[in-house]
PDB file of C-alpha atoms in Angstrom:
ATOM      1  CA  MET A 242     125.881  25.840  78.402  1.00 36.00           C
ATOM      2  CA  THR A 243     126.075  28.960  76.125  1.00 50.00           C
ATOM      3  CA  LEU A 244     124.448  29.016  72.810  1.00 55.00           C
ATOM      4  CA  PHE A 245     125.758  30.925  69.839  1.00 69.00           C
ATOM      5  CA  ASN A 246     124.267  32.421  67.301  1.00 89.00           C
ATOM      6  CA  LYS A 247     125.700  30.891  63.844  1.00 91.00           C
ATOM      7  CA  MET A 248     125.049  31.505  60.383  1.00 93.00           C
ATOM      8  CA  THR A 249     125.687  29.979  56.761  1.00 93.00           C
ATOM      9  CA  ALA A 250     128.171  32.170  54.815  1.00 92.00           C
ATOM     10  CA  ARG A 251     124.807  32.826  52.352  1.00 93.00           C
ATOM     11  CA  GLU A 252     122.850  33.944  55.607  1.00 94.00           C
ATOM     12  CA  ALA A 253     125.965  36.170  56.727  1.00 91.00           C
ATOM     13  CA  TYR A 254     125.651  37.607  52.683  1.00 88.00           C
ATOM     14  CA  ALA A 255     122.095  38.446  52.978  1.00 92.00           C
ATOM     15  CA  ALA A 256     122.658  39.949  56.731  1.00 92.00           C
ATOM     16  CA  TYR A 257     125.483  42.125  55.212  1.00 89.00           C
ATOM     17  CA  PHE A 258     122.747  43.255  52.321  1.00 88.00           C
ATOM     18  CA  SER A 259     120.381  43.913  55.393  1.00 92.00           C
ATOM     19  CA  GLY A 260     122.842  46.332  57.478  1.00 91.00           C
ATOM     20  CA  SER A 261     124.802  43.977  59.493  1.00 92.00           C
ATOM     21  CA  LEU A 262     128.649  44.746  59.782  1.00 93.00           C
ATOM     22  CA  LEU A 263     130.761  42.154  59.051  1.00 91.00           C
ATOM     23  CA  VAL A 264     134.202  41.287  60.778  1.00 92.00           C
ATOM     24  CA  ASN A 265     136.862  39.220  59.425  1.00 89.00           C
ATOM     25  CA  VAL A 266     139.034  37.884  62.375  1.00 91.00           C
ATOM     26  CA  SER A 267     141.118  35.799  60.549  1.00 84.00           C
ATOM     27  CA  GLU A 268     144.601  35.371  61.489  1.00 79.00           C
ATOM     28  CA  ASN A 269     145.432  31.863  59.723  1.00 60.00           C
ATOM     29  CA  PRO A 270     148.186  32.116  56.743  1.00 51.00           C
ATOM     30  CA  LYS A 271     146.494  30.451  54.244  1.00 54.00           C
ATOM     31  CA  PHE A 272     143.193  33.048  54.621  1.00 52.00           C
ATOM     32  CA  SER A 273     145.501  36.401  55.233  1.00 54.00           C
ATOM     33  CA  ASP A 274     146.143  37.155  51.670  1.00 60.00           C
ATOM     34  CA  LYS A 275     142.092  36.870  51.159  1.00 59.00           C
ATOM     35  CA  ASP A 276     139.378  39.059  52.384  1.00 60.00           C
ATOM     36  CA  LEU A 277     135.520  39.441  51.944  1.00 60.00           C
ATOM     37  CA  ASP A 278     134.828  41.263  48.885  1.00 58.00           C
ATOM     38  CA  VAL A 279     132.167  43.734  49.993  1.00 62.00           C
ATOM     39  CA  LYS A 280     132.234  47.297  50.220  1.00 69.00           C
ATOM     40  CA  HIS A 281     132.222  47.552  54.154  1.00 72.00           C
ATOM     41  CA  VAL A 282     134.264  44.699  55.696  1.00 78.00           C
ATOM     42  CA  LEU A 283     136.206  45.358  59.082  1.00 84.00           C
ATOM     43  CA  HIS A 284     139.206  43.406  59.793  1.00 85.00           C
ATOM     44  CA  ILE A 285     140.345  42.842  63.179  1.00 91.00           C
ATOM     45  CA  PRO A 286     142.681  39.808  63.715  1.00 91.00           C
ATOM     46  CA  PHE A 287     141.351  37.356  66.609  1.00 93.00           C
ATOM     47  CA  SER A 288     144.428  38.617  68.461  1.00 94.00           C
ATOM     48  CA  GLN A 289     143.473  41.810  68.626  1.00 94.00           C
ATOM     49  CA  MET A 290     139.990  41.553  69.488  1.00 94.00           C
ATOM     50  CA  PRO A 291     140.296  42.178  73.637  1.00 94.00           C
ATOM     51  CA  LYS A 292     141.656  45.563  72.961  1.00 95.00           C
ATOM     52  CA  ARG A 293     139.772  46.498  69.788  1.00 95.00           C
ATOM     53  CA  MET A 294     136.314  45.831  70.937  1.00 93.00           C
ATOM     54  CA  GLY A 295     135.359  49.358  71.226  1.00 93.00           C
ATOM     55  CA  GLU A 296     135.647  49.564  67.503  1.00 94.00           C
ATOM     56  CA  LEU A 297     132.258  47.435  67.114  1.00 95.00           C
ATOM     57  CA  PRO A 298     128.859  48.793  67.443  1.00 94.00           C
ATOM     58  CA  LYS A 299     126.668  47.755  70.102  1.00 92.00           C
ATOM     59  CA  ASP A 300     123.583  49.313  68.224  1.00 93.00           C
ATOM     60  CA  ARG A 301     124.111  46.950  65.389  1.00 92.00           C
ATOM     61  CA  ASN A 302     124.325  43.386  63.935  1.00 94.00           C
ATOM     62  CA  VAL A 303     127.860  41.620  63.954  1.00 95.00           C
ATOM     63  CA  VAL A 304     128.619  38.662  62.060  1.00 94.00           C
ATOM     64  CA  LEU A 305     131.699  37.660  62.261  1.00 94.00           C
ATOM     65  CA  VAL A 306     133.952  35.560  59.914  1.00 90.00           C
ATOM     66  CA  SER A 307     137.138  33.268  60.494  1.00 87.00           C
ATOM     67  CA  GLY A 308     139.444  31.007  58.056  1.00 80.00           C
ATOM     68  CA  VAL A 309     136.811  28.147  59.543  1.00 81.00           C
ATOM     69  CA  GLY A 310     134.790  29.279  61.743  1.00 81.00           C
ATOM     70  CA  ASN A 311     136.663  28.543  65.149  1.00 87.00           C
ATOM     71  CA  LYS A 312     138.205  31.640  65.719  1.00 90.00           C
ATOM     72  CA  GLY A 313     134.735  33.552  64.863  1.00 91.00           C
ATOM     73  CA  LYS A 314     132.822  31.638  67.682  1.00 92.00           C
ATOM     74  CA  HIS A 315     135.515  32.261  70.188  1.00 92.00           C
ATOM     75  CA  ALA A 316     135.422  35.725  68.844  1.00 94.00           C
ATOM     76  CA  VAL A 317     131.597  35.800  69.770  1.00 94.00           C
ATOM     77  CA  GLU A 318     132.065  34.521  73.044  1.00 93.00           C
ATOM     78  CA  MET A 319     134.504  37.525  73.766  1.00 94.00           C
ATOM     79  CA  MET A 320     131.825  39.767  72.816  1.00 95.00           C
ATOM     80  CA  LEU A 321     129.175  38.486  75.023  1.00 94.00           C
ATOM     81  CA  ALA A 322     131.463  38.522  77.823  1.00 93.00           C
ATOM     82  CA  SER A 323     131.940  42.294  77.473  1.00 93.00           C
ATOM     83  CA  GLY A 324     128.218  43.034  77.207  1.00 93.00           C
ATOM     84  CA  PHE A 325     126.885  42.770  73.703  1.00 94.00           C
ATOM     85  CA  ASP A 326     123.668  41.770  73.302  1.00 94.00           C
ATOM     86  CA  PRO A 327     123.696  37.891  72.272  1.00 93.00           C
ATOM     87  CA  ASP A 328     120.927  38.696  69.568  1.00 92.00           C
ATOM     88  CA  ARG A 329     123.150  40.965  67.823  1.00 94.00           C
ATOM     89  CA  VAL A 330     126.060  38.939  67.517  1.00 95.00           C
ATOM     90  CA  ALA A 331     126.848  35.773  65.411  1.00 95.00           C
ATOM     91  CA  PHE A 332     129.617  33.616  63.510  1.00 93.00           C
ATOM     92  CA  VAL A 333     130.259  32.302  60.068  1.00 93.00           C
ATOM     93  CA  GLU A 334     130.184  28.554  60.587  1.00 93.00           C
ATOM     94  CA  GLY A 335     132.673  27.026  58.148  1.00 91.00           C
ATOM     95  CA  GLY A 336     134.516  30.799  58.229  1.00 88.00           C
ATOM     96  CA  MET A 337     136.091  31.915  54.590  1.00 85.00           C
ATOM     97  CA  GLU A 338     135.961  27.930  53.840  1.00 86.00           C
ATOM     98  CA  ALA A 339     132.674  28.159  53.677  1.00 89.00           C
ATOM     99  CA  TRP A 340     132.310  31.368  52.099  1.00 84.00           C
ATOM    100  CA  GLU A 341     134.282  30.871  49.192  1.00 85.00           C
ATOM    101  CA  GLU A 342     132.673  27.181  48.495  1.00 87.00           C
ATOM    102  CA  GLU A 343     129.314  28.844  48.413  1.00 84.00           C
ATOM    103  CA  GLY A 344     130.899  31.165  45.510  1.00 79.00           C
ATOM    104  CA  LEU A 345     131.038  34.247  47.304  1.00 78.00           C
ATOM    105  CA  PRO A 346     132.907  37.262  46.499  1.00 67.00           C
ATOM    106  CA  VAL A 347     136.313  37.119  47.885  1.00 73.00           C
ATOM    107  CA  HIS A 348     139.219  39.410  47.267  1.00 68.00           C
ATOM    108  CA  THR A 349     142.609  38.630  47.320  1.00 71.00           C
ATOM    109  CA  GLN A 350     145.554  40.791  48.379  1.00 65.00           C
ATOM    110  CA  ALA A 351     148.393  41.143  45.833  1.00 54.00           C
TER     111      ALA A 351
END
């Protein structure tokens, strides 16, 4: 059984300020008009992960965020299968829903 690193939304926000890259992998229409409101967030829809994996750094911590956390967990699985260090990859448990519930900054697209 493979264990995945998971973080709360608050832990992910703190990790961002410590240098982690936040990657939004959401494809859910409910969240398509929202994104994490931080200066540097990479948006790679989950369906594009296999072909865009090369955009992700292997020498930096990466935290994946999806609508409710499921796609984030599967994206971690893809990254690990592609040779990423398990200690450098995590997903936000509860995804964007948890991020919003915690009152963390969200940018709504017009």
